[in-house]
PDB file of C-alpha atoms in Angstrom:
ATOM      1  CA  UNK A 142       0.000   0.000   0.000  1.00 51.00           C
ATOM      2  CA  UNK A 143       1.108   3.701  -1.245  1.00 58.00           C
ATOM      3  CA  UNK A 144       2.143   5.230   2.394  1.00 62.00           C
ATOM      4  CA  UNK A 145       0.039   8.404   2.451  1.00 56.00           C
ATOM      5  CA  UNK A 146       3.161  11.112   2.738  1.00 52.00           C
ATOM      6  CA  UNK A 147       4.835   9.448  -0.351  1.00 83.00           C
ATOM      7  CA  UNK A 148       4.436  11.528  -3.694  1.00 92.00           C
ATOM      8  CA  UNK A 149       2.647   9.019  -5.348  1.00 95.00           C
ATOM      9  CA  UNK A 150      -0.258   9.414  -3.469  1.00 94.00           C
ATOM     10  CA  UNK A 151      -0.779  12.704  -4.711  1.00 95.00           C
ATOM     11  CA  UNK A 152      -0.652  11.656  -7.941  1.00 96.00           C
ATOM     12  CA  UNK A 153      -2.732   8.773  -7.387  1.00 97.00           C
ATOM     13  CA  UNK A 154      -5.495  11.490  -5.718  1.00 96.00           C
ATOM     14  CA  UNK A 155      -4.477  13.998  -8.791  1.00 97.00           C
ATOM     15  CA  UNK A 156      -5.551  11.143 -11.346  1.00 98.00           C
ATOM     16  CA  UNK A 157      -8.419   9.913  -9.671  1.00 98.00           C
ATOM     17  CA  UNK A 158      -9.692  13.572  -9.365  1.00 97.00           C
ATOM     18  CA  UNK A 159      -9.139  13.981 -13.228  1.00 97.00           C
ATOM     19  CA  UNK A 160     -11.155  11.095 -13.912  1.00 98.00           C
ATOM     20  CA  UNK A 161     -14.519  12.116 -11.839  1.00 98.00           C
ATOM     21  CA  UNK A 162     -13.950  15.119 -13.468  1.00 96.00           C
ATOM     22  CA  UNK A 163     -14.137  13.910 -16.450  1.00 96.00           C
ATOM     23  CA  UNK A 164     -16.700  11.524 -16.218  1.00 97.00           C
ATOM     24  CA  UNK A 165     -18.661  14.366 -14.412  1.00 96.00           C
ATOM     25  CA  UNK A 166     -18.479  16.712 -17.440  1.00 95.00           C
ATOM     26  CA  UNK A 167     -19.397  14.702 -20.178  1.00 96.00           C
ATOM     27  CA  UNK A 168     -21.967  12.498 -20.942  1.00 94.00           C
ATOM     28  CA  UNK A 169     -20.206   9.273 -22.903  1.00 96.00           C
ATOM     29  CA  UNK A 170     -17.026   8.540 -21.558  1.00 97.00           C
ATOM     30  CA  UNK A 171     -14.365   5.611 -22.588  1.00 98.00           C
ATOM     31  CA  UNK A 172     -10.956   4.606 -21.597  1.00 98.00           C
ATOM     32  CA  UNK A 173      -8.591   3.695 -24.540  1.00 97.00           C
ATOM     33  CA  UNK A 174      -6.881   0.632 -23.252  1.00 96.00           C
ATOM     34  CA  UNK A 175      -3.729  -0.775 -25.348  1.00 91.00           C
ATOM     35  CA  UNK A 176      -2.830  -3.520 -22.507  1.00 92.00           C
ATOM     36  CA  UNK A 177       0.439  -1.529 -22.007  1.00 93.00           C
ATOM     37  CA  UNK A 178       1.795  -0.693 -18.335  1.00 95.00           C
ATOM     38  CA  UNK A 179       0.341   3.532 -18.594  1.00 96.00           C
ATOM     39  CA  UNK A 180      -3.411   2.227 -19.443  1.00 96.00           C
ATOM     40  CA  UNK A 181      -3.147  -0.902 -16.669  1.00 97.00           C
ATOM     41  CA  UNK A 182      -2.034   1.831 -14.162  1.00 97.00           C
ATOM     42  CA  UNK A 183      -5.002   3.901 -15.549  1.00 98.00           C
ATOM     43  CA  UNK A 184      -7.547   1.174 -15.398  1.00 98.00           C
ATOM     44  CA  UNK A 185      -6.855   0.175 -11.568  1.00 97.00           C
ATOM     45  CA  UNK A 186      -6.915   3.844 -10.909  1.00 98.00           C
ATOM     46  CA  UNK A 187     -10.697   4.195 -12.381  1.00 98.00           C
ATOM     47  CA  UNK A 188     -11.210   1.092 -10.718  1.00 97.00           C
ATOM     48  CA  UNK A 189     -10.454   2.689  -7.429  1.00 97.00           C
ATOM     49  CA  UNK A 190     -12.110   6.402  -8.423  1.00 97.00           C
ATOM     50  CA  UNK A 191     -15.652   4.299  -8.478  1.00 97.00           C
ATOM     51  CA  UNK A 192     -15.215   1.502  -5.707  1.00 96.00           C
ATOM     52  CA  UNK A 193     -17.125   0.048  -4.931  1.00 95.00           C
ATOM     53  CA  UNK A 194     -18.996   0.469  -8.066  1.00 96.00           C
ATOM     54  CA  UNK A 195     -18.245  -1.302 -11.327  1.00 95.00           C
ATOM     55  CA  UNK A 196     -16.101   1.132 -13.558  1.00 97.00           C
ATOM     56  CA  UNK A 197     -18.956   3.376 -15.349  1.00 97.00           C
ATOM     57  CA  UNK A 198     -17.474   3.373 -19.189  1.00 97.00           C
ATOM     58  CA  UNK A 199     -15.984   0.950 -21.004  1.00 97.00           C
ATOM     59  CA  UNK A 200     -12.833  -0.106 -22.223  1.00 97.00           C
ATOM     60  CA  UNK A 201     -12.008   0.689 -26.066  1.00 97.00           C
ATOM     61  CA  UNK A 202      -9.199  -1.082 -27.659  1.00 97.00           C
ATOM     62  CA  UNK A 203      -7.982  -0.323 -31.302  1.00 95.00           C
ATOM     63  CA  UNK A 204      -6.486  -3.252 -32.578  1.00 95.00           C
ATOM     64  CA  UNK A 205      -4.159  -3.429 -35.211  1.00 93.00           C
ATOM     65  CA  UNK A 206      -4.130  -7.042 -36.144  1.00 92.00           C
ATOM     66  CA  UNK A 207      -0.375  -7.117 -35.262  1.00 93.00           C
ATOM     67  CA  UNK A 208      -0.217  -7.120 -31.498  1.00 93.00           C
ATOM     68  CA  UNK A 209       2.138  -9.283 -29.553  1.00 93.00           C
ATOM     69  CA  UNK A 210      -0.334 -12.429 -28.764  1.00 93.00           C
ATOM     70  CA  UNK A 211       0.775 -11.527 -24.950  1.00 94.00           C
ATOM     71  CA  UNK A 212      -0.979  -8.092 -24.698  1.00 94.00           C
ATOM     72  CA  UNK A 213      -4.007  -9.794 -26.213  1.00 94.00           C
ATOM     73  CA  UNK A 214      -4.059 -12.638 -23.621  1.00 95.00           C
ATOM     74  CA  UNK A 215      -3.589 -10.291 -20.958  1.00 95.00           C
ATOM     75  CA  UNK A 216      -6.065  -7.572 -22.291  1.00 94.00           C
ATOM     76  CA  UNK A 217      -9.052 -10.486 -22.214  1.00 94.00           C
ATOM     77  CA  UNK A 218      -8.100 -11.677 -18.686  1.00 94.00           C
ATOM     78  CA  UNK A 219      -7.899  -8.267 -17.089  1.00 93.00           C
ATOM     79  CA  UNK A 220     -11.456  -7.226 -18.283  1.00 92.00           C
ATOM     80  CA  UNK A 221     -12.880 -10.155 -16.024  1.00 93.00           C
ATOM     81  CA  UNK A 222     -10.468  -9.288 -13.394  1.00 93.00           C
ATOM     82  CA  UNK A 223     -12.018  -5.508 -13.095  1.00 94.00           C
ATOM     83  CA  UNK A 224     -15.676  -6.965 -14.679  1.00 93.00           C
ATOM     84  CA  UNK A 225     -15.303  -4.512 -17.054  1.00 93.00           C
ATOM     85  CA  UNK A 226     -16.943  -3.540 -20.642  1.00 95.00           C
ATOM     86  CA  UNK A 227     -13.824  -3.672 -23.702  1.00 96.00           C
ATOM     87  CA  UNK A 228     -15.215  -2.458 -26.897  1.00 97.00           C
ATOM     88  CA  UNK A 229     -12.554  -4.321 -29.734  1.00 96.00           C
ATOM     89  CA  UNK A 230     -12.412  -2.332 -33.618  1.00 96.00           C
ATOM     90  CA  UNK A 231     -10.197  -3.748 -36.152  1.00 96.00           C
ATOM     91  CA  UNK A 232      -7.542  -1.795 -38.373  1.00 95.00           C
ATOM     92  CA  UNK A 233      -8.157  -4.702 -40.690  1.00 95.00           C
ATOM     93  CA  UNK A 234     -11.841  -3.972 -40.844  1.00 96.00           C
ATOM     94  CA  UNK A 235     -10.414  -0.189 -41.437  1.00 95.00           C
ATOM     95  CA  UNK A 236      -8.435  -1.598 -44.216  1.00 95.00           C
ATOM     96  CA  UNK A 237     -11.374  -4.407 -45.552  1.00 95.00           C
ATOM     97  CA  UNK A 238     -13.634  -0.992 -46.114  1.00 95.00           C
ATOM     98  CA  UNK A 239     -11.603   0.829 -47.942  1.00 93.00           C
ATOM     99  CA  UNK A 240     -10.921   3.648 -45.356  1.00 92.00           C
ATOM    100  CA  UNK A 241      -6.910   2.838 -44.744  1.00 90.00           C
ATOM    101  CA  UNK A 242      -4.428   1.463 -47.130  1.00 91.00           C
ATOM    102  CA  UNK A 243      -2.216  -1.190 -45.965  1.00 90.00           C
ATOM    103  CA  UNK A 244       1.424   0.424 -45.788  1.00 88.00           C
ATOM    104  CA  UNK A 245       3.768  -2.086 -48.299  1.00 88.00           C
ATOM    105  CA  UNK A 246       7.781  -2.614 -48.313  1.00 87.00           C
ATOM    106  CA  UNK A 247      10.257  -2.983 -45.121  1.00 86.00           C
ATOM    107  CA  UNK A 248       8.714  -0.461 -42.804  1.00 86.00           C
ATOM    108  CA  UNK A 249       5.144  -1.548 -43.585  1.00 87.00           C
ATOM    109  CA  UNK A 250       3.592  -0.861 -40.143  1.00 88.00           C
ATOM    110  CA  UNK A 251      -0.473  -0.259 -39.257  1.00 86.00           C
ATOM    111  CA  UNK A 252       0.420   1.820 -36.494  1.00 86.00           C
ATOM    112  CA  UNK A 253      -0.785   5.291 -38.260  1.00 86.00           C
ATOM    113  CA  UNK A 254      -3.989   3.237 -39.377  1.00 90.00           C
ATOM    114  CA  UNK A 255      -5.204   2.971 -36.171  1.00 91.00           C
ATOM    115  CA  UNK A 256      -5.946   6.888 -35.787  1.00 91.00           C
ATOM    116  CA  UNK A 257      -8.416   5.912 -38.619  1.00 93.00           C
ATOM    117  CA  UNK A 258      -9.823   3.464 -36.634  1.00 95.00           C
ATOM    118  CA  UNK A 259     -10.113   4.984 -33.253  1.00 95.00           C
ATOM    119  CA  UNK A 260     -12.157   7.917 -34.670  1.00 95.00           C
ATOM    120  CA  UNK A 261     -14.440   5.589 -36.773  1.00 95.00           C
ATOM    121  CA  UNK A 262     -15.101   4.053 -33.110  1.00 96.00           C
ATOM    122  CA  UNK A 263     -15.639   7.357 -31.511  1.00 96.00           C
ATOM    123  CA  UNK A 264     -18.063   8.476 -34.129  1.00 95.00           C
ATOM    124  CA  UNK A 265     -19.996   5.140 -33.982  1.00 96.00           C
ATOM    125  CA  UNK A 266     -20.280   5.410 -29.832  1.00 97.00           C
ATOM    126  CA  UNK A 267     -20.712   9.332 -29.766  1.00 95.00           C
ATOM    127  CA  UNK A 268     -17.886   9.289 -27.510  1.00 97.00           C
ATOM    128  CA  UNK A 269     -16.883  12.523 -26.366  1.00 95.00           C
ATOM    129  CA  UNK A 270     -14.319  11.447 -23.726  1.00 97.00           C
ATOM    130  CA  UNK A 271     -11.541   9.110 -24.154  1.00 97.00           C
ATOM    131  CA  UNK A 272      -9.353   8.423 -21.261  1.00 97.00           C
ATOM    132  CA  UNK A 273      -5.916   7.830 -22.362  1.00 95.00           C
ATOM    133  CA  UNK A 274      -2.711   6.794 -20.769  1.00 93.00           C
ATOM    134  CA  UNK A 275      -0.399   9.293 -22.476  1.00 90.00           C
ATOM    135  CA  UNK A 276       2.317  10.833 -20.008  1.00 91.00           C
ATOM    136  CA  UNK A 277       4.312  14.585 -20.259  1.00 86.00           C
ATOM    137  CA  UNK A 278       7.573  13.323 -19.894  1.00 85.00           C
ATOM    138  CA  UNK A 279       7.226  10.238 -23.353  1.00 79.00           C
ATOM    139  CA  UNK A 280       7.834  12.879 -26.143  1.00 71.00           C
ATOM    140  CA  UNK A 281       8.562  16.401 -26.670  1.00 69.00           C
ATOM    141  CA  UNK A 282       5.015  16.439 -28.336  1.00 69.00           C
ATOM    142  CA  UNK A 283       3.435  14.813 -25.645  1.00 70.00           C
ATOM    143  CA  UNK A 284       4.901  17.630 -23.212  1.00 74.00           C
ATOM    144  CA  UNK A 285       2.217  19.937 -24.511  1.00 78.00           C
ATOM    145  CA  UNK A 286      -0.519  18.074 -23.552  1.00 83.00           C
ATOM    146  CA  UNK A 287      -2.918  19.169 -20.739  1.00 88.00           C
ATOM    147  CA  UNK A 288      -4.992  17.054 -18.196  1.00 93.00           C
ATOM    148  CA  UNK A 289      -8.096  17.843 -20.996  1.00 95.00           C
ATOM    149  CA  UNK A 290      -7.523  17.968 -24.667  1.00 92.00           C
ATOM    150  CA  UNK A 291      -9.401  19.053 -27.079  1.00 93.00           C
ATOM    151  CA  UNK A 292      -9.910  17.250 -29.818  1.00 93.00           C
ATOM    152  CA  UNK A 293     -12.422  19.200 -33.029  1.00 92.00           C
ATOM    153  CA  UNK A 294     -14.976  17.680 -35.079  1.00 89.00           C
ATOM    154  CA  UNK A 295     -12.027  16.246 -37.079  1.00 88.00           C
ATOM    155  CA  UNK A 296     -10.274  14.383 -34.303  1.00 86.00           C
ATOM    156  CA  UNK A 297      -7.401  16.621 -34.574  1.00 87.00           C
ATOM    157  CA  UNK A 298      -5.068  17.839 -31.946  1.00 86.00           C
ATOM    158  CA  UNK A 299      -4.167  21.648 -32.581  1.00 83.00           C
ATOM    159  CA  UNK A 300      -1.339  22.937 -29.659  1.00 83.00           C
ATOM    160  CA  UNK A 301      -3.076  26.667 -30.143  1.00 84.00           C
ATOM    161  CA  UNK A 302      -6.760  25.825 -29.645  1.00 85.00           C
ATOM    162  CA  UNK A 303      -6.030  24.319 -26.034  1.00 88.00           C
ATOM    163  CA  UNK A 304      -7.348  25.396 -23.056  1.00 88.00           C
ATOM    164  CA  UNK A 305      -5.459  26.908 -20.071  1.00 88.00           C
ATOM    165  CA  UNK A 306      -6.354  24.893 -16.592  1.00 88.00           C
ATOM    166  CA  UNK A 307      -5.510  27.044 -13.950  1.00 88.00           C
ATOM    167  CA  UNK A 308      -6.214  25.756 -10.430  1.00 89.00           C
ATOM    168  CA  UNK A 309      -7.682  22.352 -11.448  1.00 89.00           C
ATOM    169  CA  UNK A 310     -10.792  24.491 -13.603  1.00 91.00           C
ATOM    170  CA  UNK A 311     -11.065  23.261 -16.989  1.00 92.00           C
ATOM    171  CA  UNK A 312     -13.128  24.391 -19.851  1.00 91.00           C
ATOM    172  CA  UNK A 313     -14.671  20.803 -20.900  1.00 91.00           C
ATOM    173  CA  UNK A 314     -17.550  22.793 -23.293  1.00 91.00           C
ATOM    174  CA  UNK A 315     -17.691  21.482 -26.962  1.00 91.00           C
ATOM    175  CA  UNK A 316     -19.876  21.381 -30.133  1.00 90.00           C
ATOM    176  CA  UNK A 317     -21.325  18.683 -31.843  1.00 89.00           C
ATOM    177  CA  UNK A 318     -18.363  15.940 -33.417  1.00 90.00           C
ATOM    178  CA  UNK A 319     -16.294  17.608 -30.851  1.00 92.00           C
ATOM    179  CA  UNK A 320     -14.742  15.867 -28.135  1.00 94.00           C
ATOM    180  CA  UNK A 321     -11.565  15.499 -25.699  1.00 94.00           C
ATOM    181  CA  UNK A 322      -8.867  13.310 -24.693  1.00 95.00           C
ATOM    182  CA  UNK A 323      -8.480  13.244 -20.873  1.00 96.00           C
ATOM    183  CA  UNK A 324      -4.810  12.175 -19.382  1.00 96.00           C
ATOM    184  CA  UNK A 325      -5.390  11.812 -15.925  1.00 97.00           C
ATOM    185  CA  UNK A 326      -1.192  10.293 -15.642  1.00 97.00           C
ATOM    186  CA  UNK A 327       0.037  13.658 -17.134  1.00 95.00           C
ATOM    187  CA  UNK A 328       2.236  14.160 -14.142  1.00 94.00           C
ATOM    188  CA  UNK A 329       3.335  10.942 -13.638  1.00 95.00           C
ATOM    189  CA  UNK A 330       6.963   9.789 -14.772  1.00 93.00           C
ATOM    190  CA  UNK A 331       7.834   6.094 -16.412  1.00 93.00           C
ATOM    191  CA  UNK A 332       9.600   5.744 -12.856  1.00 93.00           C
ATOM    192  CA  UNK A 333       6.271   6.369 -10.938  1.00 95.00           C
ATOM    193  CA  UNK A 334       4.499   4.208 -12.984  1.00 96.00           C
ATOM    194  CA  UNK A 335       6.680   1.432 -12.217  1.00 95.00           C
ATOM    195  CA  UNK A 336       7.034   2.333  -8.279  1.00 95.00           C
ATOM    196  CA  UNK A 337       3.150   2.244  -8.291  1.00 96.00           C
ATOM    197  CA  UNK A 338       2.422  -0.882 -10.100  1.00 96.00           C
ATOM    198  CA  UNK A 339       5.226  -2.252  -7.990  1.00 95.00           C
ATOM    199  CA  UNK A 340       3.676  -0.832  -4.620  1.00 94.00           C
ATOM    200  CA  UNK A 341      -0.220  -1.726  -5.714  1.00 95.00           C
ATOM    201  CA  UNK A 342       0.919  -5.180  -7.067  1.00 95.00           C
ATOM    202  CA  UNK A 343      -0.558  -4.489 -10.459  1.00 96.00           C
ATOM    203  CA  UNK A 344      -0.894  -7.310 -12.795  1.00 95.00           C
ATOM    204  CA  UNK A 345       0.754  -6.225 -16.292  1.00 95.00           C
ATOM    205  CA  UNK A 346       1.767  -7.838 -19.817  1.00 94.00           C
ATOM    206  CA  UNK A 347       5.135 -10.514 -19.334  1.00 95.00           C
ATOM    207  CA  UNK A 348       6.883  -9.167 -22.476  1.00 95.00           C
ATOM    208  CA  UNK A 349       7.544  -5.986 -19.636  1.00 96.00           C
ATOM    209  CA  UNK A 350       9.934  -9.062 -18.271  1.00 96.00           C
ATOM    210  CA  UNK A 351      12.930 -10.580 -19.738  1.00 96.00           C
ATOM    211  CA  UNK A 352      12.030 -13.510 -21.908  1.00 96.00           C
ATOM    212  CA  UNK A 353      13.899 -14.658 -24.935  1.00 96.00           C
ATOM    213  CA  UNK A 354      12.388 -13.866 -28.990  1.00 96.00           C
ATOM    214  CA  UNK A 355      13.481 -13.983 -32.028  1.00 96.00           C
ATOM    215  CA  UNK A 356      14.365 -10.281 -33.064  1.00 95.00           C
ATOM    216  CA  UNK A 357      16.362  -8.999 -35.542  1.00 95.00           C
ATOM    217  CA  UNK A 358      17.911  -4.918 -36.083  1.00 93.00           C
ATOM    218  CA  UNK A 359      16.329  -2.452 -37.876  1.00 91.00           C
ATOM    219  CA  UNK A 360      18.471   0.959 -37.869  1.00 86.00           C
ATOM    220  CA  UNK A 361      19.887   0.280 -33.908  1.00 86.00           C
ATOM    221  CA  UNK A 362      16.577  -0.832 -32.850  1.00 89.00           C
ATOM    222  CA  UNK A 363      15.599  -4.678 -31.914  1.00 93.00           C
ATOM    223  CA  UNK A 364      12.614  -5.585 -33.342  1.00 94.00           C
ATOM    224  CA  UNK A 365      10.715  -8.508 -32.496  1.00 94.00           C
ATOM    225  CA  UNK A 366       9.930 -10.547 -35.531  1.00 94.00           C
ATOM    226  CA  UNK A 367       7.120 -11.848 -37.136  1.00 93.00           C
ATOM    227  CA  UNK A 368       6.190 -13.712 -40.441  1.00 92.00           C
ATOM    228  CA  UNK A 369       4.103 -10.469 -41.633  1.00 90.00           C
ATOM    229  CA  UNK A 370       7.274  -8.207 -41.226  1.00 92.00           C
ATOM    230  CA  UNK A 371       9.613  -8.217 -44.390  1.00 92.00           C
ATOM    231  CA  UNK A 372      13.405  -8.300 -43.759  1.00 93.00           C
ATOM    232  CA  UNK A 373      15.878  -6.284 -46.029  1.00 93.00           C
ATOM    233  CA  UNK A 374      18.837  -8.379 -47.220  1.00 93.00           C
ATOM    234  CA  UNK A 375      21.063  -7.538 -44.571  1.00 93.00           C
ATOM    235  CA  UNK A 376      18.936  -8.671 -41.437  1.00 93.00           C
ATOM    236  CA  UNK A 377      18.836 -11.598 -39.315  1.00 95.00           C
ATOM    237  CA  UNK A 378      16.850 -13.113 -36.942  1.00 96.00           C
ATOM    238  CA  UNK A 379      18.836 -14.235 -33.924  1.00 97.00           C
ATOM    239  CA  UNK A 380      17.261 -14.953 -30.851  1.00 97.00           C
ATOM    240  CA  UNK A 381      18.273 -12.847 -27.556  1.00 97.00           C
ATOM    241  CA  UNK A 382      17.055 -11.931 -24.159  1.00 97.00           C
ATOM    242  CA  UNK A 383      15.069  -8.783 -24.333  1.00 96.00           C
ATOM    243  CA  UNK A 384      12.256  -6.617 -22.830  1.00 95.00           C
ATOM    244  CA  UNK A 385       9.398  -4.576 -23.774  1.00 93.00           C
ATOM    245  CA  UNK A 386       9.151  -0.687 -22.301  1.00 91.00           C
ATOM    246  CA  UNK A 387       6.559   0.362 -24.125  1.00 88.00           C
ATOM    247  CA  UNK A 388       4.020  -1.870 -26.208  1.00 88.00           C
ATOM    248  CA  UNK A 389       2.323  -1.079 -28.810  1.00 86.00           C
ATOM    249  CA  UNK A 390       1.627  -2.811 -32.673  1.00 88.00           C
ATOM    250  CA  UNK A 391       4.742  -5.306 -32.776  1.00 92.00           C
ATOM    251  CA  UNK A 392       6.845  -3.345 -36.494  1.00 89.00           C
ATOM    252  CA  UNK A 393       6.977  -0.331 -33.818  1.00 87.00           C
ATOM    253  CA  UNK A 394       7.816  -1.246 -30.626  1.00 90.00           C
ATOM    254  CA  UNK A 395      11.270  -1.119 -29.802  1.00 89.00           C
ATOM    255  CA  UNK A 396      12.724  -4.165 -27.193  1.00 93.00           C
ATOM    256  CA  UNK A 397      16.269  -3.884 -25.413  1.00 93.00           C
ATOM    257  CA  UNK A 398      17.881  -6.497 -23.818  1.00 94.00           C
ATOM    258  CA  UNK A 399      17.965  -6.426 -20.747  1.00 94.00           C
ATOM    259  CA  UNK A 400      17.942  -9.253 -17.854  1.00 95.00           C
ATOM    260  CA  UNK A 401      15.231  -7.315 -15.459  1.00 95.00           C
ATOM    261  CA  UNK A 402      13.074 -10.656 -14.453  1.00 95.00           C
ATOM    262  CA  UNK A 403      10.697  -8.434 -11.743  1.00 95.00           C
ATOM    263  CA  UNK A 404       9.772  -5.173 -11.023  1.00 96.00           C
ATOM    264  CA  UNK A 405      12.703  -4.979  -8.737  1.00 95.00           C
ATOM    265  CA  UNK A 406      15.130  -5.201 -11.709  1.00 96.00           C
ATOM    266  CA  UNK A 407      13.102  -2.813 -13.618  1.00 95.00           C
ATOM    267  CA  UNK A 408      12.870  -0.545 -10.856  1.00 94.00           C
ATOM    268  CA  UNK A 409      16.463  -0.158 -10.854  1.00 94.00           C
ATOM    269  CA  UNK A 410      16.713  -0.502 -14.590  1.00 93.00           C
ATOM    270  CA  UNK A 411      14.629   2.305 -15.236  1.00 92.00           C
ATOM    271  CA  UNK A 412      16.324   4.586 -12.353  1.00 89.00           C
ATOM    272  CA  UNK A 413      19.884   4.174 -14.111  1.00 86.00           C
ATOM    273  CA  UNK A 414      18.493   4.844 -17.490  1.00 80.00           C
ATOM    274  CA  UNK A 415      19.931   7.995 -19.534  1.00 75.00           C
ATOM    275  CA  UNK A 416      17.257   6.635 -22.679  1.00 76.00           C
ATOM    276  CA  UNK A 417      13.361   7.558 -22.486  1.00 71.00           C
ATOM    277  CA  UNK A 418      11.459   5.257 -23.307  1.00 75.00           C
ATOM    278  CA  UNK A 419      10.077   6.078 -26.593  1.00 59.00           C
ATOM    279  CA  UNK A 420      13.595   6.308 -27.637  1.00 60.00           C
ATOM    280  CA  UNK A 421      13.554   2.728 -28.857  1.00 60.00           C
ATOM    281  CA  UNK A 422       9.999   3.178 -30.910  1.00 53.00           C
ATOM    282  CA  UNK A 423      10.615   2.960 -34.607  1.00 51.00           C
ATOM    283  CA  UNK A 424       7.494   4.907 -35.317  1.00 53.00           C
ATOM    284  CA  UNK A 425       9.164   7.989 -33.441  1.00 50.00           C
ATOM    285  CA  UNK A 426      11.973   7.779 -35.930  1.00 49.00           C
ATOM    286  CA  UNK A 427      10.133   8.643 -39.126  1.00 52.00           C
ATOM    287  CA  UNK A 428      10.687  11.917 -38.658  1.00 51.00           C
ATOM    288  CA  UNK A 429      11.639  14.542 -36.125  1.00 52.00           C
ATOM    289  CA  UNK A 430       8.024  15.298 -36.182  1.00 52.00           C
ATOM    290  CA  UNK A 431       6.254  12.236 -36.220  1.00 54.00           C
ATOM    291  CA  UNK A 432       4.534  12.260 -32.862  1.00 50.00           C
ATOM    292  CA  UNK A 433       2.868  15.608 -32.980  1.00 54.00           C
ATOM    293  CA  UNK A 434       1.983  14.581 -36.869  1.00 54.00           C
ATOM    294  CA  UNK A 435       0.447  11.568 -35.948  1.00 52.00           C
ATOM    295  CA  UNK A 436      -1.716  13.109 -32.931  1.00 52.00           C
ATOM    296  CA  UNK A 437      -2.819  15.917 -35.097  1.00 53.00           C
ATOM    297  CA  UNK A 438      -4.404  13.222 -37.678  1.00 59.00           C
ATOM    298  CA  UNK A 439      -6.210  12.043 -34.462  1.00 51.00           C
ATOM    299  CA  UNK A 440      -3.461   9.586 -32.845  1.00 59.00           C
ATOM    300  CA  UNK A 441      -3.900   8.864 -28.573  1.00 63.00           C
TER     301      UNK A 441
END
């Protein structure tokens, strides 16, 4: 249990205030849930913001099709753990319709598809609050994020039509089509997210843990392969020991080896680190830009 001087429980209060807040304000609320360690965190803590009522929105996941088959068993055991509502859309149905073109040659990922996706879903539920894991300190772009962001009737994120929140009062008011993405973990650092899921004993994904898989290098970065991933001439799969510190649609998600086997190794792992963790995501290294691009088409 968090001990009640500690820093984390004011940030555990600070989300858990964000989320009544934003389930107060709107009227159809979700929480975009990848499986990852930031959404887990954010799951248990709406768990614990209605206790003992069932959580009173469901889950939305957007998935791609090419998901480790880990997150995917642990995604369908944690909704019965929290008896929980997960509302599953398909890039490939995305694709099937004609709405998304499959990316083709070596760095053929549906990563960007999934902004696609994620609106279709919000359009068919008249969502106009998504709950999402996203954290300050990921990504320069994500740095400009506030608690509540708006999104307009495009699903775009635009840095100069955000509201200021001054004092914990936010301007949640919006038009039809409009809605906004709520990060109640804004504060938080990769570091407190792993003290807390150590501290709360929080069930999460085992590709976090040191396992061996076949991988192979893409441009510095260890890839975890997969028969839908085409190699280029000079790559080989080799198998090593490696980790997960982010997770996300397998051609993205960056693993380093490492030999952390519990959240005491991590822990420590994480604390000696001089790379953020979105430094070993291939989809960051498109461009410079590529984060704030992809959020302005609608991305988490």
């Amino acid at each position: 249990m968090i001990n009640k001087y500690s820093h984390l429980k004011e940030l555990e209060n600070e989300a858990i205030f964000i989320i009544r807040q934003g389930y107060t304000n709107f009227r159809n609320c979700a929480l975009l849930f990848s499986g990852g360690k930031d959404s887990t965190v954010l799951l248990h803590l709406a768990f614990k913001a209605f206790y003992p009522a069932k959580i009173p929105f469901p889950l939305l996941h957007i998935d791609t099709g090419h998901n480790f088959p880990e997150t995917i068993e642990f995604r369908d055991n944690v909704i019965k753990k929290y008896n929980c509502e997960c509302i599953v859309r398909y890039v490939e149905d995305t694709i099937k319709q004609g709405k998304a073109k499959e990316e083709n040659g070596f760095d053929a990922s549906r990563n960007i598809l999934q902004s696609i996706t994620l609106l279709d879903a919000i359009r068919e539920f008249g969502f106009d609050c998504i709950f999402g894991g996203g954290r300050r300190d990921e990504e320069k772009a994500r740095a400009k994020e506030r608690f509540f962001s708006y999104r307009n009737n495009k699903g775009q994120w635009l840095p100069e039509k955000q509201r200021p929140e001054v004092w914990y009062l936010f301007n949640t008011l919006i038009k039809e089509d409009e809605h906004f993405r709520v990060f109640p973990l804004n504060n938080w650092t990769e570091l407190d997210i792993w003290l807390y899921i150590y501290l709360e004993n929080i069930e999460i994904p085992s590709i976090y843990f040191s396992h061996k898989r076949k991988v192979f290098k893409r441009n510095d970065t260890w890839l975890a392969y997969a028969p839908f991933i085409k190699l280029r001439p000079t790559e080989k799969v080799v198998t090593k020991t490696v980790r997960c510190r982010t997770v996300g649609d397998i051609t993205c998600t960056g693993l380093i080896l490492s030999r952390a086997s519990s959240l005491e190794d991590i822990i420590v792992e994480i604390a000696s680190s001089r790379i953020t963790e979105r430094g070993n995501r291939y989809d960051d290294k498109r461009s410079d830009t590529s984060m704030e691009d992809r959020k302005r088409n609608g991305y988490f």
